[in-house]
CSV table of C-alpha atoms and ligand atoms in Angstrom, one decimal:
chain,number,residue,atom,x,y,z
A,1,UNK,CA,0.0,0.0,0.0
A,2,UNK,CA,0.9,3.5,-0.9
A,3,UNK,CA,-0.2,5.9,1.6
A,4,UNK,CA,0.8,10.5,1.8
A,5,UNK,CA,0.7,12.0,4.6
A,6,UNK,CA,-1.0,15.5,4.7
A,7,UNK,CA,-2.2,18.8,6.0
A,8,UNK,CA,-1.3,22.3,7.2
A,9,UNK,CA,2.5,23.0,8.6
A,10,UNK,CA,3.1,21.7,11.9
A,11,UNK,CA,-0.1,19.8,12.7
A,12,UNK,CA,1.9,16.2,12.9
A,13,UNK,CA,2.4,14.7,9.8
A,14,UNK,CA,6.3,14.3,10.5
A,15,UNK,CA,5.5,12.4,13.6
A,16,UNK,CA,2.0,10.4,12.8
A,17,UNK,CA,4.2,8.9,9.4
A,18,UNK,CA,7.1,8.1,11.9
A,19,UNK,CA,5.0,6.7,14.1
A,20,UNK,CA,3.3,4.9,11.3
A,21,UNK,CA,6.1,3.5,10.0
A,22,UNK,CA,7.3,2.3,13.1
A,23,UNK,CA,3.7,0.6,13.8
A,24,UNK,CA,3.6,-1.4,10.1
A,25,UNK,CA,7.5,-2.3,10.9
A,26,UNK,CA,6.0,-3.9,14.1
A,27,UNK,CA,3.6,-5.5,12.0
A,28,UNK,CA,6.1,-7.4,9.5
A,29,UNK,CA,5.8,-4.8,6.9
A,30,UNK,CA,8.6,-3.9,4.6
A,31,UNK,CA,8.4,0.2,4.9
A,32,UNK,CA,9.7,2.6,2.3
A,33,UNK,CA,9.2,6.1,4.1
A,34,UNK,CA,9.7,8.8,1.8
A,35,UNK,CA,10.2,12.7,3.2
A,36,UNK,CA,9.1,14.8,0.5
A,37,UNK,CA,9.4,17.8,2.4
A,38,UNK,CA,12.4,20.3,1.5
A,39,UNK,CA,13.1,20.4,4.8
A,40,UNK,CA,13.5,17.1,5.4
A,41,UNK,CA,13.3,15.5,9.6
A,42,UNK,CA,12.5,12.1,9.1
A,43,UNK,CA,16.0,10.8,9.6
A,44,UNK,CA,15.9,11.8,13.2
A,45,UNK,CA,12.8,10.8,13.8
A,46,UNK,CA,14.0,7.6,12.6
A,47,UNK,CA,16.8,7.7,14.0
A,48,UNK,CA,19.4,7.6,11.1
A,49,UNK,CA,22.4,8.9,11.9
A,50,UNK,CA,23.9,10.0,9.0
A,51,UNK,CA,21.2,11.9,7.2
A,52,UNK,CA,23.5,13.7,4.9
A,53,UNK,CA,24.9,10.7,3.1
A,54,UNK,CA,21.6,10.6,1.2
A,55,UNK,CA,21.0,10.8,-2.3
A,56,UNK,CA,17.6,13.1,-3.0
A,57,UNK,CA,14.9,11.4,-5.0
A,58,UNK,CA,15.4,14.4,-6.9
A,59,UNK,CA,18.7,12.7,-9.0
A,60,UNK,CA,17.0,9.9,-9.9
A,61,UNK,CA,15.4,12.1,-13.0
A,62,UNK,CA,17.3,10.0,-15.5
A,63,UNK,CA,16.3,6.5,-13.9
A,64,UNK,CA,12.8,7.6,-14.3
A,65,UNK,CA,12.9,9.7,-17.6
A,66,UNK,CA,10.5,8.4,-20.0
A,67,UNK,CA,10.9,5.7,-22.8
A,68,UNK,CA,10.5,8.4,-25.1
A,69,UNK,CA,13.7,10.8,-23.8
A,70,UNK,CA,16.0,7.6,-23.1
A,71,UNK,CA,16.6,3.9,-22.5
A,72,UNK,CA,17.2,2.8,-19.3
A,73,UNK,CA,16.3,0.1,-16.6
A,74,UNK,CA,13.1,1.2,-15.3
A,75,UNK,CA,11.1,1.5,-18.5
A,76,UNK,CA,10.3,-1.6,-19.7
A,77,UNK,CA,9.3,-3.0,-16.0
A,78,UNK,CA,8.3,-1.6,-13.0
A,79,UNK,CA,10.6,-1.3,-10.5
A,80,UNK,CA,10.1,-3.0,-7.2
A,81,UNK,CA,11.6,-1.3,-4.1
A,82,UNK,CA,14.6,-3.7,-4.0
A,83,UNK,CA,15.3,-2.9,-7.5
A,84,UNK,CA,16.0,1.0,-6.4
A,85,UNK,CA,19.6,1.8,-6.4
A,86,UNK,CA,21.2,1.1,-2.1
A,87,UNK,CA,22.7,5.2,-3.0
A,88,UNK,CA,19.2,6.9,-2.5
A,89,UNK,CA,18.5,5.0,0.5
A,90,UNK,CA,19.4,4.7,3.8
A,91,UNK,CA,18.4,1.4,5.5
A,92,UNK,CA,17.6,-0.8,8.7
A,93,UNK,CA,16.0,-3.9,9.6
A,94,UNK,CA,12.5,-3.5,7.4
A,95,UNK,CA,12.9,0.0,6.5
A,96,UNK,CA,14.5,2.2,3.9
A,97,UNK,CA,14.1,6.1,3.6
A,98,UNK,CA,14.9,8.0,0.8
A,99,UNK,CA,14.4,11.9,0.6
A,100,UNK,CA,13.3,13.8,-2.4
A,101,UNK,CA,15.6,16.5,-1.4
A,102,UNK,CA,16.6,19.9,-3.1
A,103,UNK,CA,17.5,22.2,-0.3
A,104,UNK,CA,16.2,24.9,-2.2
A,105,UNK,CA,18.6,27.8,-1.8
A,106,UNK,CA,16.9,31.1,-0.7
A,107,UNK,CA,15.1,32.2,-3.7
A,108,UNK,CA,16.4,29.6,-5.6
A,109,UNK,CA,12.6,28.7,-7.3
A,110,UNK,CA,10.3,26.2,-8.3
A,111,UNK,CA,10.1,22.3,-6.8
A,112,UNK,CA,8.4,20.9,-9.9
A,113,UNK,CA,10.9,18.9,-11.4
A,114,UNK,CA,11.5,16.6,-7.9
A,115,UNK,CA,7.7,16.6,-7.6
A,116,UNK,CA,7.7,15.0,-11.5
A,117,UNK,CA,10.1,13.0,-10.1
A,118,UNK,CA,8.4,11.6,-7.1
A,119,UNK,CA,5.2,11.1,-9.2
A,120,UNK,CA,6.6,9.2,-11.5
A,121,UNK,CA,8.5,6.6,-8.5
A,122,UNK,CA,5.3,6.7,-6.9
A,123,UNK,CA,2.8,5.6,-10.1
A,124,UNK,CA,6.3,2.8,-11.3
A,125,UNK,CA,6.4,1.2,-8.2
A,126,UNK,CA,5.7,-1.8,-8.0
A,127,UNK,CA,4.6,-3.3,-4.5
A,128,UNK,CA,4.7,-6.9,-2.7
A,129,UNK,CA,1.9,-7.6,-0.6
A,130,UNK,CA,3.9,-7.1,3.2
A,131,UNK,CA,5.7,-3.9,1.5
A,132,UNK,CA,4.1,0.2,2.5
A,133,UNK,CA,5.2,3.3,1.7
A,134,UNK,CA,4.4,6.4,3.5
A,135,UNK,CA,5.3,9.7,2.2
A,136,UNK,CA,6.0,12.5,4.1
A,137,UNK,CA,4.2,15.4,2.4
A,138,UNK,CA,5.3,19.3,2.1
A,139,UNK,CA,3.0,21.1,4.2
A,140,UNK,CA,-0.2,22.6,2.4
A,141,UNK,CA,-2.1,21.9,-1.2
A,142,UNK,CA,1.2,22.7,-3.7
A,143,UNK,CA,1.6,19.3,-4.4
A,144,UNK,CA,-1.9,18.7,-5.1
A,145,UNK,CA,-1.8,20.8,-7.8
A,146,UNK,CA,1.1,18.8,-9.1
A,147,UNK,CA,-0.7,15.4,-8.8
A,148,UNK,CA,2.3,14.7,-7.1
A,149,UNK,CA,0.5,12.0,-4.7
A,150,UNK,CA,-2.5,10.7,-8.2
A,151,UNK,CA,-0.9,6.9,-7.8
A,152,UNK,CA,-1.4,7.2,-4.2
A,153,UNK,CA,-3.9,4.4,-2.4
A,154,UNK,CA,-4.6,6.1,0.5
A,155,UNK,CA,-4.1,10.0,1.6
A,156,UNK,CA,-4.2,10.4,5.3
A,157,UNK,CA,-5.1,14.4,5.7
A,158,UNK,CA,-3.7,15.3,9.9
A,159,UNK,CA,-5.8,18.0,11.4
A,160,UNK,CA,-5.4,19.3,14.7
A,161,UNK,CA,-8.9,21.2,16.3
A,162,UNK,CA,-8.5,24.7,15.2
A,163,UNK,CA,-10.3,26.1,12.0
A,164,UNK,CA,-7.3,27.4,10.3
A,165,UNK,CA,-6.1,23.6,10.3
A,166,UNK,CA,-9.7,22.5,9.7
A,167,UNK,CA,-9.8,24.5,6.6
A,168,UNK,CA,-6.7,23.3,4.8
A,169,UNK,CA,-7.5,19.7,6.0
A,170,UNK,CA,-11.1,20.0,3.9
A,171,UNK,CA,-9.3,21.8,1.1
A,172,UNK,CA,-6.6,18.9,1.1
A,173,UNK,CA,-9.5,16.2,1.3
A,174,UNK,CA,-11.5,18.2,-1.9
A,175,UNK,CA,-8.3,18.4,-4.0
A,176,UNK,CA,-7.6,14.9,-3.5
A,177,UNK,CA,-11.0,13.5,-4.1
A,178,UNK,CA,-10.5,16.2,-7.4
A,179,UNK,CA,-7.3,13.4,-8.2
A,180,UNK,CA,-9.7,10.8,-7.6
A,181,UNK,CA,-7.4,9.3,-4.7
A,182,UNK,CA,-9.4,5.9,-3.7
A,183,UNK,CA,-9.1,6.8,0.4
A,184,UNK,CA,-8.8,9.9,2.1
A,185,UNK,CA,-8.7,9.9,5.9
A,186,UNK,CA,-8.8,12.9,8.2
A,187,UNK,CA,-6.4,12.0,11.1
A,188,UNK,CA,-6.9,13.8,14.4
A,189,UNK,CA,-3.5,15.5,16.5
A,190,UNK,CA,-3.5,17.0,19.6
A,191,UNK,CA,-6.5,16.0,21.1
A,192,UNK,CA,-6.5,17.2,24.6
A,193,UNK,CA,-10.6,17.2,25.3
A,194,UNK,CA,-13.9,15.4,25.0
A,195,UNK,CA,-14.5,19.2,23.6
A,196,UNK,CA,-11.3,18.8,21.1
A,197,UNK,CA,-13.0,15.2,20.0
A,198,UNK,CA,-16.4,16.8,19.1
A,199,UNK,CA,-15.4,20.3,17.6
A,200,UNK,CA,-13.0,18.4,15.3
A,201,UNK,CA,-16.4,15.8,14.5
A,202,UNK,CA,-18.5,18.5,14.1
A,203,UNK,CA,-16.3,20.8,11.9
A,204,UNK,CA,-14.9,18.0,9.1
A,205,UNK,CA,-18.7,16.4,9.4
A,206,UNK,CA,-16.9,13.4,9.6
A,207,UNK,CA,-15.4,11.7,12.2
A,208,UNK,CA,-11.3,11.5,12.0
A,209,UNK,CA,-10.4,7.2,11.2
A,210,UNK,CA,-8.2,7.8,14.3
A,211,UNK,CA,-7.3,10.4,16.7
A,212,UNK,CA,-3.8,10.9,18.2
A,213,UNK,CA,-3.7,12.6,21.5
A,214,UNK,CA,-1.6,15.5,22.9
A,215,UNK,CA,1.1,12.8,24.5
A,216,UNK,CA,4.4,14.6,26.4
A,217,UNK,CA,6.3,11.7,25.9
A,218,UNK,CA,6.3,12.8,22.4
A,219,UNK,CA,7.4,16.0,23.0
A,220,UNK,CA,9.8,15.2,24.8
A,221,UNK,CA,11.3,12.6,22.8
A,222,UNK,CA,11.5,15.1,20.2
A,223,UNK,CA,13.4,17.9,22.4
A,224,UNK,CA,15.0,15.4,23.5
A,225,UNK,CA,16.4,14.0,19.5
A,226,UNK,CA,15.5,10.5,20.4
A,227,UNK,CA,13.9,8.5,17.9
A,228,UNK,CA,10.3,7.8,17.8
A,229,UNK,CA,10.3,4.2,18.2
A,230,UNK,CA,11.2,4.4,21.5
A,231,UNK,CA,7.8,5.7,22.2
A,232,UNK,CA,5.8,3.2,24.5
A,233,UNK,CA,2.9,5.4,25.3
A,234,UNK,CA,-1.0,6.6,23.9
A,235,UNK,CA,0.8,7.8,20.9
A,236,UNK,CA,2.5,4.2,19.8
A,237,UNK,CA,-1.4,2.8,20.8
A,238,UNK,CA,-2.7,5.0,18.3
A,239,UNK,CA,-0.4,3.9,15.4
A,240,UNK,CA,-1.2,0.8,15.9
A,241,UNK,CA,-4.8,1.3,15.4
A,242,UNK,CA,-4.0,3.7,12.7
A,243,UNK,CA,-2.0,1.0,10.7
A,244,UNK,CA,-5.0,-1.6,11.5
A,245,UNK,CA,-7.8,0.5,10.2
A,246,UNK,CA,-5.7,1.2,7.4
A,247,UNK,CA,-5.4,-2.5,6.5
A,248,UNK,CA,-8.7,-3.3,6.9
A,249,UNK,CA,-9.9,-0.4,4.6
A,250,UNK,CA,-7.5,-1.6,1.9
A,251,UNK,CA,-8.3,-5.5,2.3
A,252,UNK,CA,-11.8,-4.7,2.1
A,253,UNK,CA,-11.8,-2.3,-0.6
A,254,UNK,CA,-13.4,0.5,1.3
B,1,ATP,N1,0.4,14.0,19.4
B,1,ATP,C1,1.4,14.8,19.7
B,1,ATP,N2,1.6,15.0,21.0
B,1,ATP,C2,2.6,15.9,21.4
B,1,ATP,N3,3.4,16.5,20.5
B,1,ATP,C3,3.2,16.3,19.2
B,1,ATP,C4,2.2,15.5,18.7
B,1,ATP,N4,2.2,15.5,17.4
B,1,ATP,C5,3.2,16.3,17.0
B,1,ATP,N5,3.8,16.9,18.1
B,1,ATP,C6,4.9,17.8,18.2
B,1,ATP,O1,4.5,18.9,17.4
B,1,ATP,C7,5.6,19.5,16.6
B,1,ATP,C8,5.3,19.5,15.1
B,1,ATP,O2,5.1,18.1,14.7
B,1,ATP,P1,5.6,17.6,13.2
B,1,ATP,O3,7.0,18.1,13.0
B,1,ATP,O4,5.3,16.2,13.2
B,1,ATP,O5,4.6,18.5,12.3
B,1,ATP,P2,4.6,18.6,10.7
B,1,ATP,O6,3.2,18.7,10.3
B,1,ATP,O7,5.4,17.5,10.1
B,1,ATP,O8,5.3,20.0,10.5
B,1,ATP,P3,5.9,20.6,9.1
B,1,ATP,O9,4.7,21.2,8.4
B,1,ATP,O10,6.8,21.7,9.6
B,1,ATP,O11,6.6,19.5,8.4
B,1,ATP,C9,6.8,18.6,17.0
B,1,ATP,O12,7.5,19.2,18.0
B,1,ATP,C10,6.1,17.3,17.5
B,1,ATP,O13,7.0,16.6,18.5
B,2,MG,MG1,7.1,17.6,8.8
């Protein structure tokens, strides 16, 4: 399954995909997590030490050209996330990231050819039945204008109860039905409230699939630069409840 992770800057989507990715490990997935924001942190959420080793996405333009502009070893078969060169990766037991990278310099322009890029790796790729990906989305709608995320199977969209967040959360889940993206999920973050819990309900007129809430020993981990695996609390619970209703969606078809 191909899942993005979406929504307004700094509701969560950074940690809930972490914490995702940590859940389906636990689960005997294989898990590609790709950070496709230009300022990428999933490394040390991770925990991969040596983040700067990485290869972006981004220079894999000629891998993925099309048939048409040249010959190479991903046009005649899909690739399969073992066939992707080890350089754009960094690995451990079940899970590989890769960035899509481009620091942008200060006024240094326009994402769009790393967007094409990821597009294209996300609509090739080929998956085995125990294998996910979860992408790491740049804040906001920009990449749904792109059809960056078009071969996704599910877009999860994080909103935290506030409108400004409620609002780009709705705009996100329109753009995407727009796509015509099979599953879109609203994901609750930093519930603190029975009165969080039914504002959020009552706003997106739906309720969230799952809700994370406010949970310190996230925070803390965080200020803290330990990896999110090592989370044991509410948090963890959630992912794991996450990644099942996920599953179930998918084997069902719903
Ligand atoms: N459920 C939670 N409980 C406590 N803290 C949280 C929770 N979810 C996220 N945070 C904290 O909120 C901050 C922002 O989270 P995160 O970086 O995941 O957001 P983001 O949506 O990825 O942000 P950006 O748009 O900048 O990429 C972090 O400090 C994170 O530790
Ligand atoms: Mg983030």
């Amino acid at each position: 399954m191909k899942i993005a992770i979406c929504g307004k800057g700094g509701v969560g989507k950074s940690t809930i995909a972490v914490l995702l990715c940590e859940a389906l490990l636990d689960k005997g997935f294989q898990v590609l997590a790709i950070d496709a924001d230009p300022s990428p942190h999933l490394a040390r959420l991770l925990g991969f030490a040596e983040a700067e080793k990485i290869v972006p996405i981004a220079e894999m333009k000629e891998l993925l050209a099309t048939r048409a502009e040249k010959d190479g070893p991903f046009y005649s078969l899909n690739p399969k996330v073992d066939d992707l060169p080890e350089k754009f990766m960094l690995k451990r037991d079940g899970l590989k990231l890769m960035v899509l990278g481009a620091v942008r310099e200060a006024g240094g322009g326009c994402a769009c050819p790393e967007q094409t890029v990821l597009r294209r790796l996300l609509s090739l790729l080929l998956l085995q039945s125990q294998e996910a990906v979860v992408v790491d989305m740049e804040a906001g709608v920009e990449h749904f204008g792109r059809a960056t995320v078009s071969a996704i199977d599910a877009v999860l969209v994080v909103v935290q109860p506030y409108r400004g967040s409620i609002e780009t959360a709705k705009q996100i889940a329109r753009m995407a039905q727009d796509l015509k993206i099979p599953r879109i999920y609203f994901v609750g973050n930093l519930l603190a409230t029975a009165e969080d819990e039914s504002f959020l309900k009552e706003e997106l007129g739906v309720s969230p699939l799952v809700s994370f809430p406010r949970d310190e020993e996230i925070l803390q981990l965080e200020r803290k630069g330990i990896p999110l695996k090592e989370a044991q609390g509410l948090a963890k619970t959630t992912a794991f409840k996450l990644a099942e209703e996920l599953l179930k969606h998918l084997q069902d078809g719903t």
